[in-house]
XYZ file of N, CA, C and O in Angstrom:
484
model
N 3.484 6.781 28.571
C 4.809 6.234 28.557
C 5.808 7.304 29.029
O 5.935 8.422 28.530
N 6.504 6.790 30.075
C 7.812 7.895 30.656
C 8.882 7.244 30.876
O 9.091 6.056 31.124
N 9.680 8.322 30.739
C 11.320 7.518 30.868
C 12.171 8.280 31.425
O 12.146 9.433 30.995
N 13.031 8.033 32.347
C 13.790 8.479 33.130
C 15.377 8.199 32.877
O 15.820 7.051 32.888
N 15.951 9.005 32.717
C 17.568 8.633 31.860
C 18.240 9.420 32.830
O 18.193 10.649 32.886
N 18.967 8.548 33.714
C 20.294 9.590 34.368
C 21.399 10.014 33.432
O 21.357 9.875 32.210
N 22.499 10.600 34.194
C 23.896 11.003 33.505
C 24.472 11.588 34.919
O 23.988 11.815 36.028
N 26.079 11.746 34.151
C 26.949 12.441 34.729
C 27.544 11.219 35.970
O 27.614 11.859 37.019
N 27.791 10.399 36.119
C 28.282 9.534 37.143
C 29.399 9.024 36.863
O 29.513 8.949 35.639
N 30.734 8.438 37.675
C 31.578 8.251 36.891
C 32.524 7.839 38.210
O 32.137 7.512 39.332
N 33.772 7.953 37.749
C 34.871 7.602 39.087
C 35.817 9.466 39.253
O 36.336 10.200 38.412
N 35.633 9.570 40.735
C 36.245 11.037 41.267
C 37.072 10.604 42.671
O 36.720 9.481 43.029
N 37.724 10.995 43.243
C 38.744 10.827 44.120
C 37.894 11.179 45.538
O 36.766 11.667 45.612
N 38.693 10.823 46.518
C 37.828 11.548 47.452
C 38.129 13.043 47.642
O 39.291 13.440 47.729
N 36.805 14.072 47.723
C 37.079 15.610 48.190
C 36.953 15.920 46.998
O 37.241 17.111 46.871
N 36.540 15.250 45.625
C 35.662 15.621 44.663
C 34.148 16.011 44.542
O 33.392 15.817 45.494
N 33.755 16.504 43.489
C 32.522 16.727 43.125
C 31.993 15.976 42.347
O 32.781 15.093 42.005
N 30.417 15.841 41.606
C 29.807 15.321 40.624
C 28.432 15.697 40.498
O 27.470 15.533 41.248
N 28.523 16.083 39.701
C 27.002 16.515 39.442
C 26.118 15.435 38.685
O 26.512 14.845 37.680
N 24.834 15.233 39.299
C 24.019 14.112 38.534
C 23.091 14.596 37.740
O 22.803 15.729 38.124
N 22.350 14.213 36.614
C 21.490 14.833 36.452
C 20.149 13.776 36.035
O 20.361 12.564 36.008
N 19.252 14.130 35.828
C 17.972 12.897 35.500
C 17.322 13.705 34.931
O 17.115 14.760 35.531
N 16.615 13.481 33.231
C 15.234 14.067 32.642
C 14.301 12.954 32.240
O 14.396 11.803 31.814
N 13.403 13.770 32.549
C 12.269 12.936 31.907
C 11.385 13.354 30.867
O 10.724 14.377 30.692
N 11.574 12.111 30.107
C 10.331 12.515 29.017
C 9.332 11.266 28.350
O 9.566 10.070 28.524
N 8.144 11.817 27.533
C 7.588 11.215 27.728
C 6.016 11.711 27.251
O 5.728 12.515 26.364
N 4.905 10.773 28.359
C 3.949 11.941 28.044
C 3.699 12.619 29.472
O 2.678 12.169 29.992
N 4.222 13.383 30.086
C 3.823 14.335 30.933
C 2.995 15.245 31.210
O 3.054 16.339 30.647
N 2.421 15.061 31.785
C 1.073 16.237 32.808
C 2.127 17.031 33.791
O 2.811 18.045 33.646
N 1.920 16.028 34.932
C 3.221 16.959 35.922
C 3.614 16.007 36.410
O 3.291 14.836 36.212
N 4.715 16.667 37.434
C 5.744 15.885 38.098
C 6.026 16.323 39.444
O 6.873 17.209 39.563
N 5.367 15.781 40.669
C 4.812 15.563 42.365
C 6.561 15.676 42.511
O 7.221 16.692 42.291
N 7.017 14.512 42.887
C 8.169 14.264 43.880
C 9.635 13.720 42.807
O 9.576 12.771 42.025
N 10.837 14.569 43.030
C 11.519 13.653 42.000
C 12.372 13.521 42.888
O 12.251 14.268 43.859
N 13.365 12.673 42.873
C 14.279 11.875 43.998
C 15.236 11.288 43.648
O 15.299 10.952 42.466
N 16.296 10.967 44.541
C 17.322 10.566 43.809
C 17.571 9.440 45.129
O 17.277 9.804 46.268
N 18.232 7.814 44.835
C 18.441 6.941 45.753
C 19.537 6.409 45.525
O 19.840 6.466 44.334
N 20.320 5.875 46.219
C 21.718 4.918 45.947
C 21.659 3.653 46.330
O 20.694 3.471 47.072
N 22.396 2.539 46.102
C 22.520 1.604 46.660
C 23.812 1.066 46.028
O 24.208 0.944 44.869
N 24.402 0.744 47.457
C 25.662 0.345 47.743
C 26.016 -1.353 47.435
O 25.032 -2.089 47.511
N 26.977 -1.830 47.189
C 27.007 -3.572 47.251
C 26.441 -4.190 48.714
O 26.584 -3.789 49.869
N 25.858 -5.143 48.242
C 25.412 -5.285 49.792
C 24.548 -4.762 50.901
O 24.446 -5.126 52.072
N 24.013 -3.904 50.288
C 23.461 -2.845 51.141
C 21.836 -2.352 50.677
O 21.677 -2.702 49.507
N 20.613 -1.671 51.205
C 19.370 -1.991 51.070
C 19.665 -0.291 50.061
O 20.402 0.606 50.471
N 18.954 -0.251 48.872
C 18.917 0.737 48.547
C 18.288 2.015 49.423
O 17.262 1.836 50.080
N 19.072 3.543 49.393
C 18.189 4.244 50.521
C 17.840 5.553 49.709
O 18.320 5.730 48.589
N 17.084 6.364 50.236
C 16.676 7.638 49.536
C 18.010 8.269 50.015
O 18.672 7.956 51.004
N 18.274 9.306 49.015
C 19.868 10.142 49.249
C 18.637 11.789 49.518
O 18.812 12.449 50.542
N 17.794 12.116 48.751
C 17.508 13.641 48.642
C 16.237 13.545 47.745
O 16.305 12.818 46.754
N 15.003 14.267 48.029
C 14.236 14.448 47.298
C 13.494 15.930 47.528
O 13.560 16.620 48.545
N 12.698 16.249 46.174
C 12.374 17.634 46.398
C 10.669 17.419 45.635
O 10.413 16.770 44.621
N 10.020 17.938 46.221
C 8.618 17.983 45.486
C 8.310 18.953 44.644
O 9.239 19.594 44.151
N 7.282 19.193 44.384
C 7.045 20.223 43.155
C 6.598 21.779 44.153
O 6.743 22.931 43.744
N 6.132 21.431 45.292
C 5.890 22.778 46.134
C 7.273 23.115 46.799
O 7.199 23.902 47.742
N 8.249 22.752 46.537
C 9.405 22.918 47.374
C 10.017 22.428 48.380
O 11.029 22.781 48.986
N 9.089 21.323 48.533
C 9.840 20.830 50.057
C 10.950 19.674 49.589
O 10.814 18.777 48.756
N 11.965 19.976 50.327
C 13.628 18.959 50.294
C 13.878 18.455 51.183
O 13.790 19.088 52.235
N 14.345 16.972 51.207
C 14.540 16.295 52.108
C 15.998 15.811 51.611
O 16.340 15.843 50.429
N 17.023 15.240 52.946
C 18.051 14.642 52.379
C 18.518 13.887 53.302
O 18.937 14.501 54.283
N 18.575 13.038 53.326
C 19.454 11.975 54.724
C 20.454 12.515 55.185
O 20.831 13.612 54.770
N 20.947 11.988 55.935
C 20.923 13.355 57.222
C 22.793 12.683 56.939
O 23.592 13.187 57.728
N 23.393 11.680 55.943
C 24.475 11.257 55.731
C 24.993 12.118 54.787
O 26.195 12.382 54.778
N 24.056 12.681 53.828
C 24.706 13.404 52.657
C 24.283 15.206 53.024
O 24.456 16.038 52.134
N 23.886 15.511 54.025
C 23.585 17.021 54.350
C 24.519 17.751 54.851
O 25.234 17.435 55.801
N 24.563 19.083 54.036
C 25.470 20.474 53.581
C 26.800 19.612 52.621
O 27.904 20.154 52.590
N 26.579 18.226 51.849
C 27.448 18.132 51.080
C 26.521 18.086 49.551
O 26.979 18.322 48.433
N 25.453 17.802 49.811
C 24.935 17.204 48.433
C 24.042 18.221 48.148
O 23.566 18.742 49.157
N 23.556 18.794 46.784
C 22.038 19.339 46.910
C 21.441 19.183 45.822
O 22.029 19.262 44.743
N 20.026 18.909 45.955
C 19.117 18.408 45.011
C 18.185 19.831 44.480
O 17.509 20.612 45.149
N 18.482 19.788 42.932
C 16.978 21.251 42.392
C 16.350 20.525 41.548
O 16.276 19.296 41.547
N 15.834 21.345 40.734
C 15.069 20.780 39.500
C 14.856 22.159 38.758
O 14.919 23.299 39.218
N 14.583 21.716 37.461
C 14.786 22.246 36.431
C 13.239 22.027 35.871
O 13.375 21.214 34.957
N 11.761 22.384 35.990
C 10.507 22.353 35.768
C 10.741 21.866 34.504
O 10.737 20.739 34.010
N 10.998 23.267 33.991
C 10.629 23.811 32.134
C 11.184 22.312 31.693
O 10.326 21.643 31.117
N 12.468 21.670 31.863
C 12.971 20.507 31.414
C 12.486 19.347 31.870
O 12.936 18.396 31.231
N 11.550 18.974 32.952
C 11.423 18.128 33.086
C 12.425 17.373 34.233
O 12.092 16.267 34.659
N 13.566 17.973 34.669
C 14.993 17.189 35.397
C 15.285 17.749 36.433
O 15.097 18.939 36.684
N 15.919 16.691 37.340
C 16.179 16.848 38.495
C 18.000 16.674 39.138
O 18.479 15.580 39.438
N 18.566 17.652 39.207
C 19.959 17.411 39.604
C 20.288 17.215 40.647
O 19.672 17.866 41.491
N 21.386 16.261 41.168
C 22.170 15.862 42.543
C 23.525 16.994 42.010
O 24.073 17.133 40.916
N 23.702 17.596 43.187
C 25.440 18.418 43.047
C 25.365 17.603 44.614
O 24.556 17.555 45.541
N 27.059 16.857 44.217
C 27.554 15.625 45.211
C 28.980 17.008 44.991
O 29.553 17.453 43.997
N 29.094 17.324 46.643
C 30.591 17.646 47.064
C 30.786 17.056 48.084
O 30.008 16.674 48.958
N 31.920 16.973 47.966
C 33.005 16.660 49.230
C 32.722 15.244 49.263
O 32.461 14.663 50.316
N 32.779 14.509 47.819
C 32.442 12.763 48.504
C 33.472 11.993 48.666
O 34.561 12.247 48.150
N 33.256 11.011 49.369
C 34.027 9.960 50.107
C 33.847 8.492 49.706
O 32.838 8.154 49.087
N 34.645 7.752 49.987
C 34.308 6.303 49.520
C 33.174 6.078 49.865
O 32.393 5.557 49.068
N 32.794 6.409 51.130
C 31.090 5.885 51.830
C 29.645 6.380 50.772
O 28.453 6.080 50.842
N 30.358 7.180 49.904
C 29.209 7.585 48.468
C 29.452 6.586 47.404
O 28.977 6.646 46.270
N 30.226 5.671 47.860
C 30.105 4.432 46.057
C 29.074 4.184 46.187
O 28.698 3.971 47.339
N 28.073 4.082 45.040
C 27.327 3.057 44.994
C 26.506 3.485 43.507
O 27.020 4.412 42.882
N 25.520 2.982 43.047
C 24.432 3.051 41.697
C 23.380 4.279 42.563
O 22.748 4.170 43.614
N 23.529 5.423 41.615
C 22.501 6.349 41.570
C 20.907 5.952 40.932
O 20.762 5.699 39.735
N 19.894 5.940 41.796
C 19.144 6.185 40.943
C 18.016 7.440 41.023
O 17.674 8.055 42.033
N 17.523 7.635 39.560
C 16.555 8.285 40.017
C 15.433 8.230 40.085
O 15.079 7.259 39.416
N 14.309 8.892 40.672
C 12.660 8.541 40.838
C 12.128 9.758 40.708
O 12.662 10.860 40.836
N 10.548 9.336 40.325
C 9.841 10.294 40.004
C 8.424 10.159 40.126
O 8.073 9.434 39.196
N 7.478 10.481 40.781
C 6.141 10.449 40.721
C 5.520 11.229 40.001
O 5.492 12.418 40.318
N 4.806 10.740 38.753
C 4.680 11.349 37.487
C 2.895 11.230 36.962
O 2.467 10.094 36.756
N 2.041 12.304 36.794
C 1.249 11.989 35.913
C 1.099 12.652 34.367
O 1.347 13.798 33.991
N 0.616 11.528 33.646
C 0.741 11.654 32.178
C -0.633 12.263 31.811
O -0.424 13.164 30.999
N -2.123 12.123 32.112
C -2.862 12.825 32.435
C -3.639 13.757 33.381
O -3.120 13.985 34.473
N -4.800 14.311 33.093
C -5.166 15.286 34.464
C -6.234 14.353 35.042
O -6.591 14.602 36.193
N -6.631 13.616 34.595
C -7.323 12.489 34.994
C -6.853 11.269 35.096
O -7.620 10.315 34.973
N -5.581 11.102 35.327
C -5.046 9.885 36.159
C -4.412 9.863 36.865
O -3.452 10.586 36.596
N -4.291 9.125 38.299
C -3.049 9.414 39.044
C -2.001 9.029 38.839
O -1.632 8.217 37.991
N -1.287 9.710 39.784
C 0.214 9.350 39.624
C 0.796 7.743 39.609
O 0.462 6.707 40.184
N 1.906 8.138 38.580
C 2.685 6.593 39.064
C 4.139 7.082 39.349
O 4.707 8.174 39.314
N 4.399 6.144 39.566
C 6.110 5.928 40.430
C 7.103 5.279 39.097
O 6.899 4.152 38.647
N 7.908 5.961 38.709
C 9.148 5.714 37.777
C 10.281 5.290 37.898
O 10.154 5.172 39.117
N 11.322 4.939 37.720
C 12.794 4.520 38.210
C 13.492 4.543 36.659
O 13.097 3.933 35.665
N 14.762 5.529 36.798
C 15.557 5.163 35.918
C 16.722 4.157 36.156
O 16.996 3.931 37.334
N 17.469 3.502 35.154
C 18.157 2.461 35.158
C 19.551 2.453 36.032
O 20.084 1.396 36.370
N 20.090 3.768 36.366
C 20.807 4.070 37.522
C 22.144 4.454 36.845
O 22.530 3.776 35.893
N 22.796 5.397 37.239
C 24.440 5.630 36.784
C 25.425 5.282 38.334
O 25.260 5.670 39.490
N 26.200 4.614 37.863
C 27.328 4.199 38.958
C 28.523 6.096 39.299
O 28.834 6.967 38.487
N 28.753 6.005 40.444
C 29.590 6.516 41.073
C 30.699 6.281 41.978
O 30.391 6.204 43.167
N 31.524 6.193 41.772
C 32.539 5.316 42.496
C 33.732 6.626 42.944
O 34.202 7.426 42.135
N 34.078 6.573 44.585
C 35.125 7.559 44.471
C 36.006 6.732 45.257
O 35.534 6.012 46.137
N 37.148 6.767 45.039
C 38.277 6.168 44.706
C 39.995 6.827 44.583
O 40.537 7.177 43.535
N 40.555 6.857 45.859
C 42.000 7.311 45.121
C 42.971 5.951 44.622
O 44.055 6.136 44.069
């Protein structure tokens, strides 16, 4: 059993910041890929940034040198630092995680319930 709980989302102006954050807990072995996605009204949810457990980061090429994604092992969590956002960043954060709970099972795929972000003057 795993669970994925965002935070930190909220309403900021444009040329604000926000930091996201996501932990997981649960029963954990390890944790492959954790990720963070948005989806806008109307719009197909998309990957914003993800980072694997060997280091590799990816980020759509809409939110790059504004956003950056780490992680935090020892905790289990994975943070979005959102600068410089714009209305074109409203939408429901979520986060993901490819997670195994034993060493003998594979991975599964997680989703937390999502925190809204809205920027807004």
């Amino acid at each position: 059993q795993v669970q994925l709980v965002e935070s930190g989302g909220g309403l900021v102006q444009p040329g604000g910041s926000l930091r996201l954050s996501c932990a997981a807990s649960g029963t954990i072995f390890s944790i492959s890929t954790m990720a963070w996605y948005r989806q806008a009204p109307g719009r197909l949810r998309e990957l914003v940034a993800a980072a694997t457990s060997g280091g590799i980061i990816h980020y759509t090429d809409s939110v790059k040198g504004r956003f950056t994604i780490s992680r935090d092992n020892a905790k289990n969590t994975v943070y979005l630092q959102m600068n410089s956002l714009g209305p074109e960043d409203t939408a429901v954060y979520y986060c993901n995680a490819d997670i195994r709970s034993t060493s003998y099972q594979k991975q599964d795929n997680y989703w937390g319930r999502g925190t809204q972000v809205t920027v807004s003057s």
